[in-house]
């Protein structure tokens, strides 16, 4: 007789444990529902298990679609452009260059004060 540990549950990564589960319902026709009910009865899967598996498969397939990848990259590029335009507008309001890489003290090294009006510490050069 084999002895089982009472806490023998599969180890789930911490990120998986913290995920919230939400309801995601789909409408299907009765023929598909009957097929799912029949197959899940044979396999022992719950309707939820079947739905999660189907959605995971769809996501995996869609993520490998080259057209989807191109659209995603185009959306990222458009979002980056919008952020750069916003950065430039804000910098224009503040009277600074919108380079993104420069700190306020680097953007105007000849100024004797910081962008908030305080004195910059003296540097020895």
Backbone as JSON, one array per atom type, in Angstrom:
{
  "sequence": "XXXXXXXXXXXXXXXXXXXXXXXXXXXXXXXXXXXXXXXXXXXXXXXXXXXXXXXXXXXXXXXXXXXXXXXXXXXXXXXXXXXXXXXXXXXXXXXXXXXXXXXXXXXXXXXXXXXXXXXXXXXXX",
  "N": [[0.84, -1.17, 0.0], [0.64, 2.1, -0.95], [1.84, 5.09, 0.46], [0.42, 8.26, 0.74], [1.14, 11.71, 0.72], [-0.56, 14.14, 2.67], [-0.6, 16.8, 1.8], [-0.09, 16.81, -0.92], [-0.1, 18.59, -3.38], [0.04, 20.03, -6.65], [2.88, 22.03, -7.37], [2.59, 25.43, -7.79], [3.68, 28.23, -9.58], [4.47, 31.39, -8.0], [3.44, 33.64, -9.35], [1.28, 32.54, -10.71], [-0.4, 31.84, -8.6], [-1.26, 34.31, -7.66], [-2.93, 35.31, -9.57], [-6.09, 36.53, -10.49], [-9.2, 34.97, -10.92], [-11.65, 35.23, -13.39], [-14.99, 35.45, -14.7], [-15.74, 34.36, -17.94], [-17.82, 34.14, -20.34], [-19.14, 32.37, -23.16], [-21.26, 32.2, -26.02], [-22.66, 29.44, -27.54], [-23.76, 27.21, -30.19], [-26.38, 24.71, -29.93], [-25.65, 22.19, -30.95], [-22.83, 22.11, -30.86], [-22.56, 22.36, -28.11], [-23.7, 19.93, -27.24], [-21.82, 18.15, -28.32], [-19.54, 18.89, -26.86], [-20.4, 18.29, -24.25], [-20.7, 15.52, -24.47], [-18.05, 14.7, -25.07], [-16.62, 15.73, -22.89], [-17.7, 14.23, -20.89], [-16.6, 11.75, -21.46], [-13.86, 12.3, -21.26], [-13.64, 13.38, -18.75], [-13.25, 16.01, -18.18], [-14.14, 19.27, -16.98], [-16.65, 21.66, -17.99], [-15.55, 24.16, -17.73], [-12.79, 23.52, -17.76], [-12.56, 22.64, -20.42], [-13.22, 24.99, -21.79], [-11.17, 26.76, -20.91], [-8.91, 25.44, -21.91], [-9.44, 25.56, -24.68], [-9.42, 28.36, -25.09], [-6.79, 28.99, -24.28], [-5.37, 27.59, -26.27], [-6.24, 29.03, -28.52], [-5.18, 31.59, -27.99], [-2.42, 31.0, -27.98], [-2.08, 30.15, -30.64], [-2.85, 32.47, -32.01], [-0.93, 34.31, -31.15], [1.29, 33.46, -32.55], [0.75, 34.15, -35.11], [1.76, 35.86, -37.91], [0.66, 38.18, -39.04], [-0.82, 39.23, -36.92], [1.27, 39.75, -35.15], [2.61, 41.75, -36.58], [0.65, 43.77, -36.59], [0.51, 44.26, -33.85], [3.07, 45.28, -33.33], [2.93, 47.59, -34.89], [0.97, 48.99, -33.48], [2.36, 49.4, -31.08], [4.42, 51.04, -32.01], [2.9, 53.27, -32.82], [1.85, 54.06, -30.36], [4.22, 54.73, -29.04], [4.99, 56.92, -30.58], [2.89, 58.7, -29.98], [3.44, 59.09, -27.26], [5.95, 60.33, -27.42], [5.23, 62.69, -28.71], [3.59, 63.8, -26.75], [5.46, 64.1, -24.69], [7.11, 66.0, -25.89], [5.32, 68.14, -26.08], [4.77, 68.7, -23.36], [7.36, 69.28, -22.49], [7.77, 71.53, -24.03], [5.99, 73.29, -22.85], [7.2, 73.53, -20.39], [9.54, 74.62, -21.16], [11.78, 73.16, -21.91], [14.04, 70.87, -23.59], [12.8, 68.05, -25.34], [14.09, 65.33, -24.98], [14.09, 62.99, -23.6], [16.15, 61.32, -22.69], [17.72, 62.99, -21.3], [18.3, 64.53, -18.15], [16.71, 67.11, -16.19], [18.82, 68.86, -15.35], [20.78, 68.26, -17.17], [19.62, 69.06, -19.53], [19.7, 71.82, -19.54], [22.49, 72.88, -19.01], [23.81, 75.29, -18.69], [22.31, 76.88, -17.09], [21.9, 78.3, -13.86], [20.24, 77.35, -11.95], [17.95, 74.81, -10.81], [15.18, 73.18, -12.51], [13.06, 73.72, -10.86], [13.61, 76.03, -9.57], [15.41, 75.98, -7.47], [18.8, 76.12, -6.16], [21.49, 74.7, -7.91], [23.87, 72.3, -6.8], [27.27, 73.29, -6.41], [29.76, 72.34, -8.74], [32.94, 70.82, -9.1], [35.1, 71.32, -11.63]],
  "CA": [[0.0, 0.0, 0.0], [1.47, 3.29, -1.08], [1.46, 6.15, 1.38], [0.35, 9.55, 0.09], [1.25, 12.86, 1.6], [-1.83, 14.86, 2.66], [-0.46, 18.09, 1.11], [0.49, 16.54, -2.23], [-0.71, 19.41, -4.41], [1.06, 20.48, -7.59], [3.51, 23.32, -7.07], [2.2, 26.47, -8.73], [4.53, 29.42, -9.4], [3.86, 32.47, -7.24], [2.67, 34.5, -10.25], [0.04, 31.85, -10.99], [-1.24, 31.88, -7.41], [-1.77, 35.65, -7.45], [-3.86, 35.67, -10.62], [-7.5, 36.48, -10.17], [-10.01, 34.25, -11.89], [-12.86, 35.97, -13.73], [-15.92, 34.73, -15.55], [-15.69, 34.71, -19.35], [-18.81, 33.24, -20.92], [-19.35, 32.43, -24.6], [-22.51, 31.59, -26.49], [-22.42, 28.44, -28.59], [-25.01, 26.56, -30.61], [-26.7, 23.5, -29.17], [-24.91, 21.04, -31.48], [-21.49, 22.15, -30.27], [-22.73, 22.1, -26.68], [-23.9, 18.49, -27.09], [-20.54, 17.5, -28.58], [-18.68, 19.17, -25.71], [-20.91, 17.51, -23.12], [-20.36, 14.12, -24.71], [-16.6, 14.5, -24.97], [-16.14, 15.98, -21.54], [-18.1, 13.07, -20.1], [-15.62, 10.7, -21.74], [-12.53, 12.71, -20.8], [-13.67, 13.77, -17.35], [-12.98, 17.44, -18.05], [-15.29, 20.13, -16.72], [-16.9, 22.64, -19.05], [-14.56, 25.21, -17.53], [-11.5, 23.01, -18.26], [-12.63, 22.63, -21.88], [-13.17, 26.39, -22.24], [-9.83, 27.31, -20.66], [-7.99, 24.81, -22.87], [-9.72, 26.12, -26.0], [-8.96, 29.75, -25.13], [-5.32, 28.96, -24.26], [-4.93, 27.18, -27.6], [-6.49, 30.14, -29.44], [-4.2, 32.64, -27.7], [-1.11, 30.52, -28.45], [-2.11, 30.17, -32.11], [-2.93, 33.86, -32.45], [0.35, 34.97, -30.88], [2.28, 33.06, -33.55], [0.29, 34.66, -36.41], [2.63, 36.95, -38.32], [-0.15, 39.39, -39.24], [-1.13, 39.76, -35.58], [2.52, 40.31, -34.62], [2.87, 43.02, -37.27], [-0.31, 44.76, -36.08], [0.91, 44.6, -32.48], [4.25, 46.16, -33.41], [2.47, 48.88, -35.41], [0.3, 49.67, -32.36], [3.4, 49.84, -30.16], [5.08, 52.19, -32.64], [1.98, 54.41, -32.76], [1.8, 54.5, -28.95], [5.49, 55.4, -28.75], [4.94, 58.23, -31.24], [2.01, 59.54, -29.17], [4.15, 59.45, -26.03], [6.99, 61.3, -27.77], [4.55, 63.97, -28.97], [3.16, 64.32, -25.45], [6.67, 64.53, -24.0], [7.54, 67.25, -26.52], [4.38, 69.2, -25.7], [5.01, 69.03, -21.95], [8.66, 69.94, -22.41], [7.59, 72.88, -24.59], [5.34, 74.09, -21.82], [8.18, 73.77, -19.33], [10.69, 75.3, -21.74], [12.92, 72.25, -21.96], [14.11, 69.99, -24.75], [12.16, 66.76, -25.09], [14.95, 64.26, -25.48], [13.77, 61.78, -22.87], [17.34, 60.74, -22.07], [18.38, 63.99, -20.47], [17.67, 64.98, -16.92], [16.55, 68.57, -16.28], [20.09, 69.57, -15.22], [21.55, 68.06, -18.4], [18.95, 69.75, -20.63], [20.1, 73.22, -19.51], [23.65, 72.91, -18.12], [24.31, 76.63, -18.44], [21.46, 77.54, -16.1], [22.44, 78.2, -12.51], [19.23, 76.82, -11.04], [17.24, 73.64, -11.29], [13.92, 73.55, -13.15], [12.1, 74.14, -9.84], [14.04, 77.3, -9.01], [16.41, 75.8, -6.42], [20.18, 76.23, -6.61], [22.2, 73.44, -8.14], [25.12, 72.26, -6.05], [28.46, 73.63, -7.2], [30.59, 71.2, -9.14], [34.34, 71.16, -9.37], [35.47, 70.77, -12.94]],
  "C": [[0.89, 1.24, 0.0], [0.93, 4.39, -0.18], [1.5, 7.48, 0.65], [0.46, 10.66, 1.12], [-0.06, 13.65, 1.54], [-1.76, 16.18, 1.9], [0.12, 17.92, -0.28], [-0.29, 17.28, -3.31], [0.38, 19.87, -5.35], [1.6, 21.85, -7.2], [3.15, 24.3, -8.17], [3.1, 27.66, -8.5], [3.76, 30.54, -8.72], [2.99, 33.36, -8.13], [1.33, 33.86, -10.58], [-0.92, 31.95, -9.82], [-1.91, 33.24, -7.25], [-2.78, 36.07, -8.51], [-5.3, 35.55, -10.14], [-8.23, 35.75, -11.28], [-11.29, 35.04, -12.12], [-13.74, 35.12, -14.64], [-15.8, 35.28, -16.97], [-16.6, 33.73, -20.06], [-18.92, 33.45, -22.43], [-20.68, 31.78, -24.93], [-22.17, 30.66, -27.64], [-23.74, 27.81, -29.0], [-25.18, 25.22, -29.9], [-25.94, 22.27, -29.66], [-23.52, 20.98, -30.88], [-21.57, 21.84, -28.78], [-22.9, 20.6, -26.42], [-22.59, 17.72, -27.32], [-19.59, 17.68, -27.4], [-19.11, 18.34, -24.51], [-20.55, 16.05, -23.27], [-18.88, 13.85, -24.51], [-16.09, 14.73, -23.55], [-16.56, 14.87, -20.6], [-17.13, 11.92, -20.26], [-14.27, 11.04, -21.13], [-12.49, 13.07, -19.33], [-13.35, 15.24, -17.11], [-14.27, 18.18, -17.72], [-15.48, 21.05, -17.92], [-15.88, 23.76, -18.95], [-13.19, 24.77, -18.07], [-11.45, 23.06, -19.78], [-12.51, 24.05, -22.42], [-11.8, 27.0, -22.07], [-8.83, 26.74, -21.66], [-8.18, 25.4, -24.26], [-9.2, 27.55, -26.12], [-7.43, 29.83, -25.09], [-4.76, 28.58, -25.62], [-5.1, 28.31, -28.61], [-5.47, 31.25, -29.25], [-2.83, 32.24, -28.23], [-1.03, 30.58, -29.97], [-2.07, 31.61, -32.62], [-1.61, 34.59, -32.25], [1.43, 34.59, -31.89], [1.91, 33.54, -34.95], [1.1, 35.9, -36.77], [1.88, 38.27, -38.52], [-0.48, 40.04, -37.9], [0.12, 40.4, -34.98], [2.83, 41.65, -35.27], [1.93, 44.12, -36.78], [0.07, 45.2, -34.67], [2.1, 45.55, -32.49], [3.86, 47.54, -33.93], [1.76, 49.67, -34.31], [1.32, 50.18, -31.34], [4.12, 51.07, -30.71], [4.2, 53.44, -32.57], [1.89, 54.95, -31.34], [3.09, 55.23, -28.58], [5.52, 56.8, -29.36], [4.06, 59.19, -30.44], [2.7, 60.0, -27.89], [5.25, 60.48, -26.31], [6.38, 62.67, -28.03], [4.09, 64.61, -27.67], [4.35, 64.85, -24.66], [7.14, 65.87, -24.56], [6.62, 68.41, -26.13], [4.6, 69.65, -24.27], [6.33, 69.76, -21.8], [8.58, 71.36, -22.97], [6.95, 73.81, -23.58], [6.33, 74.46, -20.73], [9.43, 74.47, -19.85], [11.94, 74.44, -21.77], [12.9, 71.48, -23.27], [13.5, 68.65, -24.39], [13.02, 65.64, -25.67], [14.67, 62.95, -24.78], [14.95, 61.2, -22.14], [18.01, 61.71, -21.12], [17.6, 64.27, -19.2], [17.53, 66.48, -17.02], [17.87, 69.32, -16.18], [20.96, 69.38, -16.46], [20.96, 68.84, -19.56], [19.36, 71.21, -20.69], [21.32, 73.37, -18.59], [24.14, 74.31, -17.81], [23.48, 77.36, -17.41], [22.02, 77.3, -14.71], [21.45, 77.63, -11.51], [18.62, 75.57, -11.64], [15.93, 74.09, -11.88], [12.88, 74.01, -12.14], [12.55, 75.41, -9.13], [15.08, 77.17, -7.91], [17.82, 75.89, -7.0], [20.75, 74.84, -6.83], [23.45, 73.45, -7.31], [26.29, 72.6, -6.97], [29.24, 72.37, -7.51], [32.0, 71.68, -9.36], [34.74, 70.5, -10.65], [36.9, 71.07, -13.26]]
}
